[in-house]
Amino acid sequence: IDALWDGQVISQSRFPNLLAELRARIGRHHFPEARDGRYQLAAVTTDLDQFERGVQTANRQEPAAAAATLTAILGLVRGVPLTVPSSRYWTWVGDQTHFAARVEAMVADAAARLARIELERGHLDAAQNACEQGLLASPTDETLVVALTEVYMAAGKPAQARKVVEAWEDKVSRLDCGEPSN
């Protein structure tokens, strides 16, 4: 009950019906009958699983292939990982901010690697996109801000580079954890 309905009060008579409804929505192959009194999801992958596998694959690839893999997995990024849209979602994350921070760092590292590859290949638009995707997940990541600034400078856009740095400094200042580095 805690795992599926966040601890809401569920009557014993309603519980089997709710399990049947869940099974009907996600499929019996993903939510088989209980074994030894326990329910378990089967053959379910998440975008995080896909992202981690993509990072592992990219680590074994040459730069051009790694760039394609990293571009694909960064397409999964929509914002800061595990950001709770309301109290109804992802309550299991709860006090596990270290987990969310690890995911955020993994996305930022992948984006920074892709940006470096694309900068070396002279693909400024692709490097810019990599930085921007990474900053969706990790808006205060200094490495990505520096890389994006380098992209704008290489593209002859110093004013845009300055705006990126100023926006980053403002974000870091609002965190109230000291002054941004120079």
XYZ file of N, CA and C in Angstrom:
546
model
N 0.839 -1.199 0.000
C 0.000 0.000 0.000
C 0.870 1.243 0.000
N 1.933 1.235 0.822
C 2.826 2.395 0.851
C 3.468 2.626 -0.502
N 3.926 1.558 -1.142
C 4.625 1.697 -2.416
C 3.700 2.141 -3.540
N 2.475 1.653 -3.542
C 1.578 1.939 -4.650
C 0.667 3.136 -4.421
N 0.272 3.343 -3.184
C -0.692 4.414 -2.920
C -0.208 5.384 -1.848
N 1.098 5.451 -1.653
C 1.711 6.437 -0.765
C 1.087 6.438 0.628
N 0.786 5.262 1.139
C 0.298 5.150 2.498
C -1.140 5.563 2.713
N -1.865 5.856 1.638
C -3.283 6.207 1.789
C -4.022 5.032 2.414
N -5.049 5.336 3.138
C -5.836 4.289 3.758
C -6.613 3.549 2.669
N -6.336 2.270 2.557
C -6.999 1.414 1.572
C -7.636 0.272 2.361
N -8.905 0.085 2.191
C -9.570 -0.995 2.927
C -9.126 -2.342 2.373
N -9.171 -3.359 3.240
C -8.774 -4.699 2.814
C -9.675 -5.204 1.687
N -10.943 -4.815 1.689
C -11.838 -5.273 0.632
C -11.565 -4.556 -0.691
N -11.067 -3.328 -0.637
C -10.774 -2.543 -1.849
C -9.411 -2.905 -2.454
N -8.507 -3.414 -1.622
C -7.138 -3.694 -2.051
C -7.058 -4.608 -3.278
N -7.743 -5.745 -3.315
C -7.670 -6.607 -4.513
C -8.177 -5.908 -5.778
N -9.210 -5.081 -5.630
C -9.723 -4.352 -6.796
C -8.696 -3.350 -7.321
N -8.031 -2.674 -6.412
C -7.001 -1.711 -6.831
C -5.846 -2.420 -7.539
N -5.459 -3.581 -7.027
C -4.403 -4.354 -7.692
C -4.842 -4.767 -9.091
N -6.082 -5.176 -9.226
C -6.606 -5.568 -10.542
C -6.628 -4.374 -11.491
N -7.001 -3.198 -10.995
C -6.995 -1.985 -11.820
C -5.577 -1.632 -12.266
N -4.639 -1.741 -11.340
C -3.243 -1.459 -11.680
C -2.749 -2.435 -12.740
N -3.043 -3.707 -12.551
C -2.626 -4.733 -13.511
C -3.242 -4.474 -14.888
N -4.496 -4.044 -14.908
C -5.162 -3.752 -16.183
C -4.511 -2.566 -16.893
N -4.023 -1.611 -16.137
C -3.395 -0.425 -16.748
C -1.996 -0.691 -17.273
N -1.200 -1.421 -16.504
C 0.197 -1.588 -16.932
C 0.475 -2.948 -17.548
N -0.468 -3.865 -17.422
C -0.312 -5.180 -18.048
C 0.124 -6.249 -17.063
N -0.446 -7.419 -17.247
C -0.137 -8.556 -16.372
C 1.344 -8.919 -16.458
N 1.943 -8.745 -17.640
C 3.358 -9.086 -17.794
C 4.254 -8.157 -16.970
N 3.788 -6.956 -16.658
C 4.566 -6.046 -15.818
C 4.208 -6.162 -14.336
N 3.008 -6.664 -14.047
C 2.570 -6.759 -12.660
C 1.900 -8.115 -12.427
N 2.719 -9.180 -12.370
C 2.165 -10.527 -12.209
C 1.574 -10.735 -10.804
N 0.947 -11.847 -10.637
C 0.380 -12.207 -9.328
C 1.502 -12.253 -8.283
N 1.096 -12.093 -7.033
C 2.063 -12.093 -5.929
C 2.735 -13.458 -5.799
N 4.013 -13.412 -5.450
C 4.751 -14.635 -5.124
C 5.214 -14.505 -3.683
N 4.944 -15.513 -2.898
C 5.289 -15.499 -1.478
C 4.741 -14.256 -0.782
N 3.532 -13.855 -1.191
C 2.882 -12.711 -0.556
C 3.438 -11.359 -0.952
N 4.291 -11.323 -1.975
C 4.911 -10.062 -2.395
C 4.608 -9.789 -3.861
N 4.383 -8.528 -4.158
C 4.171 -8.098 -5.538
C 5.450 -7.464 -6.039
N 5.705 -7.638 -7.332
C 6.908 -7.073 -7.908
C 6.641 -6.673 -9.355
N 7.126 -5.491 -9.734
C 7.058 -5.097 -11.134
C 8.100 -5.886 -11.902
N 7.762 -6.275 -13.105
C 8.681 -7.069 -13.918
C 8.886 -6.389 -15.272
N 10.097 -6.455 -15.773
C 10.443 -5.948 -17.106
C 10.033 -4.490 -17.297
N 10.272 -3.690 -16.274
C 9.964 -2.262 -16.341
C 11.285 -1.504 -16.353
N 11.442 -0.653 -17.336
C 12.630 0.188 -17.369
C 12.197 1.639 -17.263
N 13.100 2.443 -16.816
C 12.821 3.868 -16.675
C 13.730 4.655 -17.601
N 13.438 5.925 -17.758
C 14.334 6.762 -18.543
C 15.697 6.851 -17.866
N 15.732 6.742 -16.542
C 17.014 6.737 -15.845
C 17.819 5.493 -16.201
N 17.147 4.327 -16.267
C 17.839 3.104 -16.706
C 18.418 3.292 -18.106
N 17.612 3.838 -18.995
C 18.058 4.070 -20.373
C 19.240 5.037 -20.393
N 19.164 6.077 -19.588
C 20.233 7.071 -19.548
C 21.532 6.433 -19.057
N 21.450 5.677 -17.969
C 22.654 5.036 -17.424
C 23.268 4.065 -18.416
N 22.438 3.285 -19.091
C 22.966 2.363 -20.114
C 23.617 3.133 -21.256
N 23.002 4.256 -21.647
C 23.578 5.080 -22.707
C 24.935 5.645 -22.324
N 25.066 6.098 -21.085
C 26.358 6.619 -20.610
C 27.407 5.509 -20.652
N 27.039 4.316 -20.191
C 27.977 3.192 -20.212
C 28.385 2.841 -21.643
N 27.433 2.864 -22.542
C 27.730 2.581 -23.953
C 28.663 3.650 -24.513
N 28.347 4.908 -24.263
C 29.170 6.015 -24.779
C 30.594 5.947 -24.246
N 30.769 5.453 -23.036
C 32.111 5.344 -22.452
C 32.989 4.357 -23.204
N 32.372 3.447 -23.940
C 33.134 2.445 -24.706
C 33.280 2.816 -26.171
N 32.716 3.946 -26.574
C 32.684 4.297 -27.987
C 33.726 5.361 -28.348
N 34.035 5.371 -29.629
C 34.853 6.435 -30.183
C 34.042 7.731 -30.161
N 34.707 8.899 -30.240
C 33.987 10.170 -30.092
C 32.758 10.368 -30.982
N 32.830 10.029 -32.253
C 31.679 10.268 -33.128
C 30.481 9.418 -32.705
N 30.717 8.149 -32.412
C 29.629 7.272 -31.968
C 29.139 7.687 -30.582
N 30.079 8.065 -29.710
C 29.690 8.524 -28.371
C 28.819 9.767 -28.465
N 29.143 10.663 -29.393
C 28.344 11.878 -29.569
C 26.908 11.527 -29.944
N 26.741 10.570 -30.842
C 25.388 10.161 -31.243
C 24.635 9.543 -30.067
N 25.309 8.697 -29.305
C 24.678 8.062 -28.147
C 24.308 9.102 -27.092
N 25.233 9.999 -26.785
C 24.975 11.022 -25.767
C 23.867 11.979 -26.204
N 23.846 12.319 -27.485
C 22.771 13.180 -27.993
C 21.416 12.511 -27.791
N 21.356 11.234 -28.077
C 20.090 10.496 -27.933
C 19.632 10.457 -26.482
N 20.532 10.144 -25.570
C 20.095 10.028 -24.173
C 19.819 11.388 -23.556
N 20.517 12.419 -23.991
C 20.216 13.753 -23.464
C 18.840 14.230 -23.926
N 18.327 13.619 -24.979
C 16.963 13.918 -25.409
C 15.916 13.489 -24.393
N 16.293 12.630 -23.457
C 15.386 12.206 -22.389
C 15.216 13.280 -21.312
N 16.139 14.220 -21.270
C 16.155 15.228 -20.202
C 15.085 16.275 -20.452
N 14.264 16.499 -19.437
C 13.190 17.492 -19.523
C 13.307 18.563 -18.442
N 14.170 18.334 -17.466
C 14.327 19.283 -16.370
C 15.180 18.671 -15.279
N 15.140 19.281 -14.115
C 15.914 18.781 -12.980
C 15.365 17.403 -12.615
N 16.240 16.388 -12.535
C 15.773 15.031 -12.256
C 15.011 14.930 -10.941
N 13.935 14.169 -11.002
C 13.133 13.835 -9.831
C 12.541 15.054 -9.132
N 12.351 16.125 -9.887
C 11.667 17.279 -9.339
C 10.214 16.897 -9.138
N 9.720 17.135 -7.974
C 8.378 16.694 -7.623
C 7.354 17.706 -8.126
N 6.516 17.312 -9.124
C 5.522 18.247 -9.641
C 4.390 18.519 -8.655
N 4.121 17.575 -7.767
C 3.127 17.772 -6.713
C 3.369 16.706 -5.660
N 2.645 16.786 -4.587
C 2.861 15.832 -3.506
C 2.392 14.421 -3.864
N 1.717 14.249 -4.983
C 1.233 12.927 -5.379
C 2.300 12.081 -6.052
N 3.416 12.667 -6.442
C 4.387 11.944 -7.250
C 5.724 11.778 -6.543
N 6.335 10.665 -6.777
C 7.719 10.377 -6.396
C 8.011 10.621 -4.928
N 7.072 10.314 -4.069
C 7.322 10.513 -2.656
C 8.399 9.565 -2.150
N 8.685 8.501 -2.891
C 9.737 7.582 -2.479
C 11.103 8.269 -2.469
N 11.246 9.353 -3.245
C 12.525 10.067 -3.250
C 12.732 10.729 -1.892
N 11.660 11.331 -1.371
C 11.666 11.894 -0.029
C 12.966 12.544 0.371
N 13.604 11.956 1.341
C 14.842 12.512 1.886
C 16.078 12.008 1.167
N 15.924 11.431 0.003
C 17.068 10.883 -0.722
C 17.621 11.894 -1.713
N 17.912 13.086 -1.228
C 18.426 14.129 -2.115
C 19.759 13.718 -2.724
N 20.507 12.871 -2.021
C 21.773 12.395 -2.579
C 21.543 11.631 -3.880
N 20.446 10.900 -3.970
C 20.127 10.152 -5.192
C 19.825 11.118 -6.332
N 18.991 12.105 -6.062
C 18.658 13.100 -7.087
C 19.911 13.855 -7.512
N 20.776 14.180 -6.565
C 22.017 14.896 -6.891
C 22.936 14.033 -7.755
N 22.964 12.727 -7.482
C 23.792 11.819 -8.292
C 23.288 11.781 -9.726
N 21.976 11.729 -9.899
C 21.391 11.705 -11.234
C 21.686 13.018 -11.954
N 21.517 14.124 -11.244
C 21.791 15.444 -11.824
C 23.245 15.531 -12.290
N 24.161 15.056 -11.461
C 25.587 15.085 -11.816
C 25.880 14.187 -13.015
N 25.217 13.041 -13.090
C 25.428 12.139 -14.219
C 24.987 12.801 -15.525
N 23.852 13.480 -15.488
C 23.365 14.171 -16.686
C 24.332 15.296 -17.070
N 24.762 16.067 -16.073
C 25.684 17.173 -16.345
C 27.001 16.658 -16.928
N 27.515 15.569 -16.394
C 28.766 14.996 -16.909
C 28.604 14.524 -18.348
N 27.489 13.876 -18.645
C 27.242 13.409 -20.017
C 27.146 14.597 -20.969
N 26.449 15.641 -20.547
C 26.304 16.831 -21.396
C 27.653 17.519 -21.606
N 28.441 17.606 -20.558
C 29.761 18.240 -20.676
C 30.660 17.435 -21.610
N 30.600 16.112 -21.505
C 31.404 15.272 -22.407
C 30.975 15.485 -23.852
N 29.669 15.500 -24.099
C 29.181 15.724 -25.453
C 29.595 17.106 -25.957
N 29.493 18.104 -25.118
C 29.893 19.455 -25.527
C 31.368 19.497 -25.920
N 32.227 18.826 -25.139
C 33.662 18.784 -25.472
C 33.894 18.112 -26.819
N 33.227 16.977 -27.025
C 33.378 16.248 -28.300
C 32.954 17.148 -29.454
N 31.793 17.782 -29.309
C 31.263 18.600 -30.406
C 32.111 19.853 -30.628
N 32.636 20.443 -29.562
C 33.538 21.590 -29.729
C 34.786 21.182 -30.497
N 35.358 20.029 -30.149
C 36.556 19.543 -30.838
C 36.277 19.260 -32.314
N 35.050 18.862 -32.614
C 34.671 18.578 -34.001
C 34.241 19.849 -34.731
N 34.172 20.958 -34.023
C 33.772 22.219 -34.638
C 32.277 22.363 -34.836
N 31.490 21.551 -34.158
C 30.030 21.583 -34.261
C 29.473 22.452 -33.129
N 29.489 23.761 -33.344
C 29.100 24.688 -32.279
C 27.634 24.555 -31.889
N 26.759 24.370 -32.864
C 25.330 24.224 -32.536
C 25.087 22.987 -31.679
N 25.730 21.895 -32.018
C 25.562 20.662 -31.246
C 26.146 20.815 -29.846
N 27.275 21.507 -29.728
C 27.874 21.759 -28.411
C 26.951 22.633 -27.567
N 26.373 23.638 -28.201
C 25.430 24.514 -27.493
C 24.217 23.713 -27.011
N 23.666 22.879 -27.879
C 22.517 22.056 -27.495
C 22.861 21.127 -26.330
N 24.046 20.551 -26.357
C 24.464 19.660 -25.270
C 24.501 20.420 -23.945
N 25.084 21.590 -23.964
C 25.153 22.405 -22.742
C 23.765 22.778 -22.247
N 22.917 23.177 -23.152
C 21.567 23.597 -22.766
C 20.762 22.424 -22.211
N 20.898 21.245 -22.793
C 20.209 20.071 -22.258
C 20.726 19.746 -20.862
N 22.033 19.809 -20.688
C 22.606 19.538 -19.373
C 22.164 20.551 -18.333
N 22.069 21.806 -18.746
C 21.648 22.851 -17.812
C 20.174 22.738 -17.440
N 19.378 22.069 -18.261
C 17.995 21.787 -17.860
C 17.975 20.930 -16.593
N 18.893 19.967 -16.543
C 18.954 19.051 -15.408
C 19.751 19.612 -14.246
N 20.740 20.412 -14.546
C 21.654 20.921 -13.528
C 21.923 22.399 -13.789
N 20.970 23.261 -13.461
C 21.031 24.667 -13.862
C 22.194 25.472 -13.281
N 22.852 24.956 -12.264
C 23.970 25.701 -11.686
C 25.315 25.014 -11.922
N 25.365 24.085 -12.846
C 26.608 23.360 -13.093
C 27.637 24.279 -13.749
N 28.712 24.510 -13.041
C 29.742 25.444 -13.510
C 30.435 24.947 -14.772
N 30.700 23.659 -14.859
C 31.372 23.103 -16.035
C 30.559 23.364 -17.300
N 29.244 23.177 -17.212
C 28.385 23.411 -18.372
C 28.302 24.887 -18.722
N 28.279 25.740 -17.719
C 28.250 27.184 -17.972
C 29.532 27.617 -18.662
N 30.662 27.104 -18.199
C 31.944 27.432 -18.837
C 31.950 26.931 -20.281
N 31.488 25.703 -20.496
C 31.463 25.149 -21.860
C 30.545 25.971 -22.759
N 29.365 26.360 -22.252
C 28.447 27.157 -23.053
C 29.051 28.522 -23.358
N 29.756 29.079 -22.409
C 30.438 30.353 -22.633
C 31.496 30.205 -23.729
N 32.239 29.106 -23.689
C 33.240 28.845 -24.730
C 32.575 28.720 -26.103
N 31.427 28.077 -26.148
C 30.706 27.926 -27.414
C 30.336 29.303 -27.960
N 29.768 30.142 -27.098
C 29.362 31.474 -27.557
C 30.573 32.317 -27.963
N 31.661 32.185 -27.256
C 32.868 32.940 -27.639
C 33.394 32.435 -28.984
N 33.410 31.123 -29.178
C 33.872 30.553 -30.453
C 32.965 30.977 -31.601
N 31.682 31.204 -31.288
C 30.724 31.621 -32.316
C 30.732 33.142 -32.502
N 31.605 33.834 -31.791
C 31.679 35.288 -31.922
C 30.507 36.006 -31.260
N 30.014 35.452 -30.159
C 28.870 36.037 -29.448
C 29.243 36.339 -27.989
N 30.164 37.283 -27.775
C 30.591 37.557 -26.394
C 29.470 38.105 -25.511
N 28.538 38.846 -26.080
C 27.426 39.374 -25.272
C 26.562 38.231 -24.744
N 26.330 37.239 -25.585
C 25.547 36.084 -25.148
C 26.306 35.306 -24.075
N 27.611 35.184 -24.245
C 28.435 34.511 -23.241
C 28.340 35.240 -21.900
N 28.398 36.541 -21.940
C 28.309 37.349 -20.718
C 26.945 37.140 -20.041
N 25.867 37.080 -20.828
C 24.529 36.854 -20.268
C 24.447 35.503 -19.559
N 25.057 34.487 -20.156
C 25.054 33.153 -19.551
C 25.742 33.198 -18.195
N 26.895 33.842 -18.153
C 27.654 33.925 -16.900
C 26.886 34.735 -15.858
N 26.317 35.844 -16.255
C 25.559 36.676 -15.310
C 24.347 35.920 -14.767
N 23.653 35.200 -15.619
C 22.495 34.423 -15.177
C 22.925 33.332 -14.200
N 24.052 32.696 -14.495
C 24.565 31.659 -13.608
C 24.959 32.256 -12.262
N 25.665 33.378 -12.285
C 26.059 34.027 -11.031
C 24.837 34.393 -10.194
N 23.791 34.851 -10.854
C 22.560 35.197 -10.146
C 21.943 33.955 -9.497
N 21.904 32.850 -10.220
C 21.354 31.608 -9.669
C 22.154 31.138 -8.462
N 23.470 31.166 -8.593
C 24.326 30.711 -7.503
C 24.178 31.643 -6.298
N 24.100 32.934 -6.535
C 23.936 33.888 -5.432
C 22.626 33.635 -4.687
N 21.568 33.291 -5.399
C 20.275 33.036 -4.766
C 20.272 31.763 -3.936
N 21.253 30.886 -4.152
C 21.342 29.676 -3.344
C 21.800 29.989 -1.919
N 22.359 31.166 -1.740
C 22.811 31.645 -0.420
C 23.833 30.691 0.205
N 24.809 30.318 -0.628
C 25.876 29.437 -0.116
C 27.246 29.993 -0.485
N 27.352 31.306 -0.517
C 28.621 31.931 -0.830
C 28.624 32.537 -2.203
N 29.698 33.173 -2.517
C 29.836 33.845 -3.803
C 30.243 32.845 -4.885
N 29.791 33.075 -6.117
C 30.225 32.217 -7.226
C 31.719 32.368 -7.453
N 32.351 31.308 -7.939
C 33.777 31.397 -8.247
C 33.969 32.254 -9.486
N 35.149 32.736 -9.681
C 35.461 33.570 -10.856
C 36.231 32.771 -11.888
